[in-house]
PDB file of C-alpha atoms and ligand atoms in Angstrom:
ATOM      1  CA  UNK A   1      14.124  -7.723 -12.730  1.00 73.00           C
ATOM      2  CA  UNK A   2      10.390  -7.260 -12.166  1.00 87.00           C
ATOM      3  CA  UNK A   3       8.381  -5.182 -14.597  1.00 95.00           C
ATOM      4  CA  UNK A   4       7.142  -1.806 -13.497  1.00 97.00           C
ATOM      5  CA  UNK A   5       3.446  -1.410 -12.794  1.00 98.00           C
ATOM      6  CA  UNK A   6       1.121   1.564 -12.824  1.00 98.00           C
ATOM      7  CA  UNK A   7       2.218   2.272  -9.247  1.00 98.00           C
ATOM      8  CA  UNK A   8       5.693   3.377 -10.428  1.00 98.00           C
ATOM      9  CA  UNK A   9       4.030   5.921 -12.733  1.00 98.00           C
ATOM     10  CA  UNK A  10       1.877   7.181  -9.857  1.00 98.00           C
ATOM     11  CA  UNK A  11       4.944   7.458  -7.588  1.00 98.00           C
ATOM     12  CA  UNK A  12       6.742   9.503 -10.263  1.00 98.00           C
ATOM     13  CA  UNK A  13       3.501  11.454 -10.874  1.00 97.00           C
ATOM     14  CA  UNK A  14       3.537  10.545 -14.555  1.00 98.00           C
ATOM     15  CA  UNK A  15      -0.094   9.661 -13.871  1.00 95.00           C
ATOM     16  CA  UNK A  16      -1.508  12.590 -11.870  1.00 91.00           C
ATOM     17  CA  UNK A  17      -3.006  10.743  -8.899  1.00 96.00           C
ATOM     18  CA  UNK A  18      -3.432  12.865  -5.754  1.00 98.00           C
ATOM     19  CA  UNK A  19      -0.871  11.746  -3.186  1.00 98.00           C
ATOM     20  CA  UNK A  20      -1.761  11.526   0.504  1.00 98.00           C
ATOM     21  CA  UNK A  21       1.879  11.157   1.525  1.00 98.00           C
ATOM     22  CA  UNK A  22       5.302  10.884  -0.090  1.00 98.00           C
ATOM     23  CA  UNK A  23       8.859  10.800   1.214  1.00 98.00           C
ATOM     24  CA  UNK A  24      12.159   9.338   0.110  1.00 98.00           C
ATOM     25  CA  UNK A  25      10.995   5.766   0.737  1.00 98.00           C
ATOM     26  CA  UNK A  26       7.219   5.466   0.371  1.00 98.00           C
ATOM     27  CA  UNK A  27       4.172   6.951  -1.337  1.00 98.00           C
ATOM     28  CA  UNK A  28       0.491   6.728  -0.348  1.00 98.00           C
ATOM     29  CA  UNK A  29      -2.659   7.349  -2.364  1.00 98.00           C
ATOM     30  CA  UNK A  30      -6.328   6.364  -2.292  1.00 98.00           C
ATOM     31  CA  UNK A  31      -7.327   3.029  -3.800  1.00 98.00           C
ATOM     32  CA  UNK A  32      -9.141   3.551  -7.099  1.00 98.00           C
ATOM     33  CA  UNK A  33     -11.802   0.962  -6.156  1.00 98.00           C
ATOM     34  CA  UNK A  34     -12.249   1.404  -2.394  1.00 98.00           C
ATOM     35  CA  UNK A  35     -13.387  -1.656  -0.413  1.00 97.00           C
ATOM     36  CA  UNK A  36     -14.103   0.423   2.716  1.00 98.00           C
ATOM     37  CA  UNK A  37     -14.854   4.058   3.584  1.00 98.00           C
ATOM     38  CA  UNK A  38     -11.123   4.563   4.027  1.00 98.00           C
ATOM     39  CA  UNK A  39      -8.946   2.574   1.627  1.00 98.00           C
ATOM     40  CA  UNK A  40      -5.414   3.843   1.133  1.00 99.00           C
ATOM     41  CA  UNK A  41      -2.435   2.122  -0.450  1.00 99.00           C
ATOM     42  CA  UNK A  42       1.051   2.602   1.011  1.00 99.00           C
ATOM     43  CA  UNK A  43       3.692   1.682  -1.537  1.00 98.00           C
ATOM     44  CA  UNK A  44       7.510   1.580  -1.478  1.00 98.00           C
ATOM     45  CA  UNK A  45       8.994   3.969  -4.039  1.00 98.00           C
ATOM     46  CA  UNK A  46      11.346   1.190  -5.086  1.00 98.00           C
ATOM     47  CA  UNK A  47       9.763  -1.662  -7.001  1.00 98.00           C
ATOM     48  CA  UNK A  48       9.492  -4.793  -4.846  1.00 98.00           C
ATOM     49  CA  UNK A  49       7.211  -7.152  -6.728  1.00 98.00           C
ATOM     50  CA  UNK A  50       5.832  -9.409  -3.996  1.00 98.00           C
ATOM     51  CA  UNK A  51       6.244 -10.146  -0.302  1.00 98.00           C
ATOM     52  CA  UNK A  52       8.498 -13.010  -1.420  1.00 98.00           C
ATOM     53  CA  UNK A  53      10.946 -10.429  -2.760  1.00 98.00           C
ATOM     54  CA  UNK A  54      11.370  -8.576   0.543  1.00 98.00           C
ATOM     55  CA  UNK A  55      14.995  -8.882   1.668  1.00 98.00           C
ATOM     56  CA  UNK A  56      16.907  -7.722   4.744  1.00 98.00           C
ATOM     57  CA  UNK A  57      17.980  -4.587   2.830  1.00 98.00           C
ATOM     58  CA  UNK A  58      14.295  -3.601   2.652  1.00 98.00           C
ATOM     59  CA  UNK A  59      13.701  -3.597   6.396  1.00 98.00           C
ATOM     60  CA  UNK A  60      13.840   0.203   6.604  1.00 98.00           C
ATOM     61  CA  UNK A  61      11.302   0.761   3.854  1.00 98.00           C
ATOM     62  CA  UNK A  62       8.987  -1.954   5.193  1.00 98.00           C
ATOM     63  CA  UNK A  63       9.108  -0.304   8.606  1.00 98.00           C
ATOM     64  CA  UNK A  64       8.399   3.081   7.029  1.00 98.00           C
ATOM     65  CA  UNK A  65       5.294   1.644   5.346  1.00 99.00           C
ATOM     66  CA  UNK A  66       3.892   0.860   8.797  1.00 98.00           C
ATOM     67  CA  UNK A  67       4.801   4.171  10.440  1.00 98.00           C
ATOM     68  CA  UNK A  68       3.189   5.980   7.497  1.00 98.00           C
ATOM     69  CA  UNK A  69       0.115   3.732   7.746  1.00 98.00           C
ATOM     70  CA  UNK A  70      -0.216   4.666  11.418  1.00 98.00           C
ATOM     71  CA  UNK A  71       0.165   8.357  10.614  1.00 98.00           C
ATOM     72  CA  UNK A  72      -2.454   8.207   7.837  1.00 98.00           C
ATOM     73  CA  UNK A  73      -4.865   6.292  10.089  1.00 98.00           C
ATOM     74  CA  UNK A  74      -4.622   9.142  12.603  1.00 98.00           C
ATOM     75  CA  UNK A  75      -5.041  11.782   9.880  1.00 98.00           C
ATOM     76  CA  UNK A  76      -8.139   9.960   8.627  1.00 98.00           C
ATOM     77  CA  UNK A  77      -9.534   9.834  12.176  1.00 98.00           C
ATOM     78  CA  UNK A  78      -9.691   6.031  12.273  1.00 98.00           C
ATOM     79  CA  UNK A  79      -6.800   5.259  14.610  1.00 98.00           C
ATOM     80  CA  UNK A  80      -9.036   4.805  17.659  1.00 98.00           C
ATOM     81  CA  UNK A  81     -11.970   3.085  15.924  1.00 98.00           C
ATOM     82  CA  UNK A  82      -9.511   0.708  14.293  1.00 98.00           C
ATOM     83  CA  UNK A  83      -8.358  -0.435  10.906  1.00 98.00           C
ATOM     84  CA  UNK A  84      -6.788  -3.304   9.018  1.00 98.00           C
ATOM     85  CA  UNK A  85      -3.434  -3.471   7.234  1.00 98.00           C
ATOM     86  CA  UNK A  86      -3.174  -6.105   4.508  1.00 98.00           C
ATOM     87  CA  UNK A  87      -0.510  -7.141   2.019  1.00 98.00           C
ATOM     88  CA  UNK A  88      -1.600  -9.720  -0.538  1.00 98.00           C
ATOM     89  CA  UNK A  89       0.935 -12.060  -2.136  1.00 98.00           C
ATOM     90  CA  UNK A  90       0.641 -13.863  -5.459  1.00 98.00           C
ATOM     91  CA  UNK A  91      -2.344 -15.729  -6.824  1.00 98.00           C
ATOM     92  CA  UNK A  92      -3.885 -17.280  -3.704  1.00 97.00           C
ATOM     93  CA  UNK A  93      -3.336 -14.035  -1.814  1.00 97.00           C
ATOM     94  CA  UNK A  94      -5.323 -12.164  -4.454  1.00 97.00           C
ATOM     95  CA  UNK A  95      -2.456  -9.902  -5.540  1.00 98.00           C
ATOM     96  CA  UNK A  96      -3.360  -7.913  -8.664  1.00 98.00           C
ATOM     97  CA  UNK A  97      -0.574  -5.333  -8.811  1.00 98.00           C
ATOM     98  CA  UNK A  98       2.937  -6.745  -8.603  1.00 98.00           C
ATOM     99  CA  UNK A  99       4.477  -3.873  -6.656  1.00 98.00           C
ATOM    100  CA  UNK A 100       3.965  -4.519  -2.957  1.00 98.00           C
ATOM    101  CA  UNK A 101       1.542  -2.288  -1.106  1.00 98.00           C
ATOM    102  CA  UNK A 102      -0.120  -2.129   2.270  1.00 98.00           C
ATOM    103  CA  UNK A 103      -3.877  -1.714   2.124  1.00 98.00           C
ATOM    104  CA  UNK A 104      -5.046   0.589   4.951  1.00 98.00           C
ATOM    105  CA  UNK A 105      -8.743  -0.153   5.398  1.00 98.00           C
ATOM    106  CA  UNK A 106     -11.177   1.324   7.913  1.00 98.00           C
ATOM    107  CA  UNK A 107     -13.822   3.915   8.629  1.00 98.00           C
ATOM    108  CA  UNK A 108     -16.418   1.218   9.307  1.00 98.00           C
ATOM    109  CA  UNK A 109     -16.535  -2.284  10.838  1.00 98.00           C
ATOM    110  CA  UNK A 110     -14.648  -4.563   8.447  1.00 97.00           C
ATOM    111  CA  UNK A 111     -16.114  -7.872   9.536  1.00 94.00           C
ATOM    112  CA  UNK A 112     -14.225 -11.159   9.673  1.00 94.00           C
ATOM    113  CA  UNK A 113     -10.772 -11.366   8.186  1.00 92.00           C
ATOM    114  CA  UNK A 114     -11.764 -13.709   5.366  1.00 88.00           C
ATOM    115  CA  UNK A 115     -15.049 -13.996   3.489  1.00 77.00           C
ATOM    116  CA  UNK A 116     -15.378 -17.528   2.155  1.00 70.00           C
TER     117      UNK A 116
HETATM  118  P1  AMP B 212      -3.881  -6.179  -4.687  1.00 95.00           P
HETATM  119  O1  AMP B 212      -5.027  -7.024  -5.158  1.00 95.00           O
HETATM  120  O2  AMP B 212      -3.500  -6.406  -3.270  1.00 95.00           O
HETATM  121  O3  AMP B 212      -2.698  -6.266  -5.652  1.00 95.00           O
HETATM  122  O4  AMP B 212      -4.411  -4.687  -4.732  1.00 95.00           O
HETATM  123  C1  AMP B 212      -4.282  -3.842  -5.840  1.00 95.00           C
HETATM  124  C2  AMP B 212      -5.126  -2.640  -5.559  1.00 95.00           C
HETATM  125  O5  AMP B 212      -4.707  -1.596  -6.410  1.00 95.00           O
HETATM  126  C3  AMP B 212      -6.621  -2.855  -5.799  1.00 95.00           C
HETATM  127  O6  AMP B 212      -7.334  -2.586  -4.585  1.00 95.00           O
HETATM  128  C4  AMP B 212      -6.943  -1.839  -6.894  1.00 95.00           C
HETATM  129  O7  AMP B 212      -8.214  -1.260  -6.733  1.00 95.00           O
HETATM  130  C5  AMP B 212      -5.823  -0.824  -6.731  1.00 95.00           C
HETATM  131  N1  AMP B 212      -5.479  -0.045  -7.915  1.00 95.00           N
HETATM  132  C6  AMP B 212      -5.238  -0.517  -9.165  1.00 95.00           C
HETATM  133  N2  AMP B 212      -4.929   0.496  -9.995  1.00 95.00           N
HETATM  134  C7  AMP B 212      -4.962   1.629  -9.259  1.00 95.00           C
HETATM  135  C8  AMP B 212      -4.742   3.009  -9.538  1.00 95.00           C
HETATM  136  N3  AMP B 212      -4.420   3.447 -10.749  1.00 95.00           N
HETATM  137  N4  AMP B 212      -4.860   3.904  -8.530  1.00 95.00           N
HETATM  138  C9  AMP B 212      -5.196   3.498  -7.294  1.00 95.00           C
HETATM  139  N5  AMP B 212      -5.422   2.207  -6.960  1.00 95.00           N
HETATM  140  C10 AMP B 212      -5.313   1.287  -7.926  1.00 95.00           C
END
């Protein structure tokens, strides 16, 4: 069983982070260290540690993460200008928090996918 991260405490509001969205499956809040003008994290309420741990039983929650991302992009006024959705996995992917999350990034041109 994976260890809880700070995201579980945010989801349960044990750490009072303003939420941009929450339902029975997912929670969204602003990234604490934004890498773009808009940088929101969409997180499953249930702890799934990495993309490698996504199973068939998670298909509903993974789908919800994307429909919520789309909704937040519209709310933020970046749906037409465009945005990027990223999920990092493990060391080479640059994953820091081991509770999967979609990064919703936009509000300005984001440049090439990878800076090397
Ligand atoms: P990743 O590298 O894909 O695991 O992304 C983790 C993200 O979580 C980083 O962009 C961090 O800035 C962000 N983060 C870490 N702690 C918090 C927090 N308490 N509230 C909001 N975002 C956080």
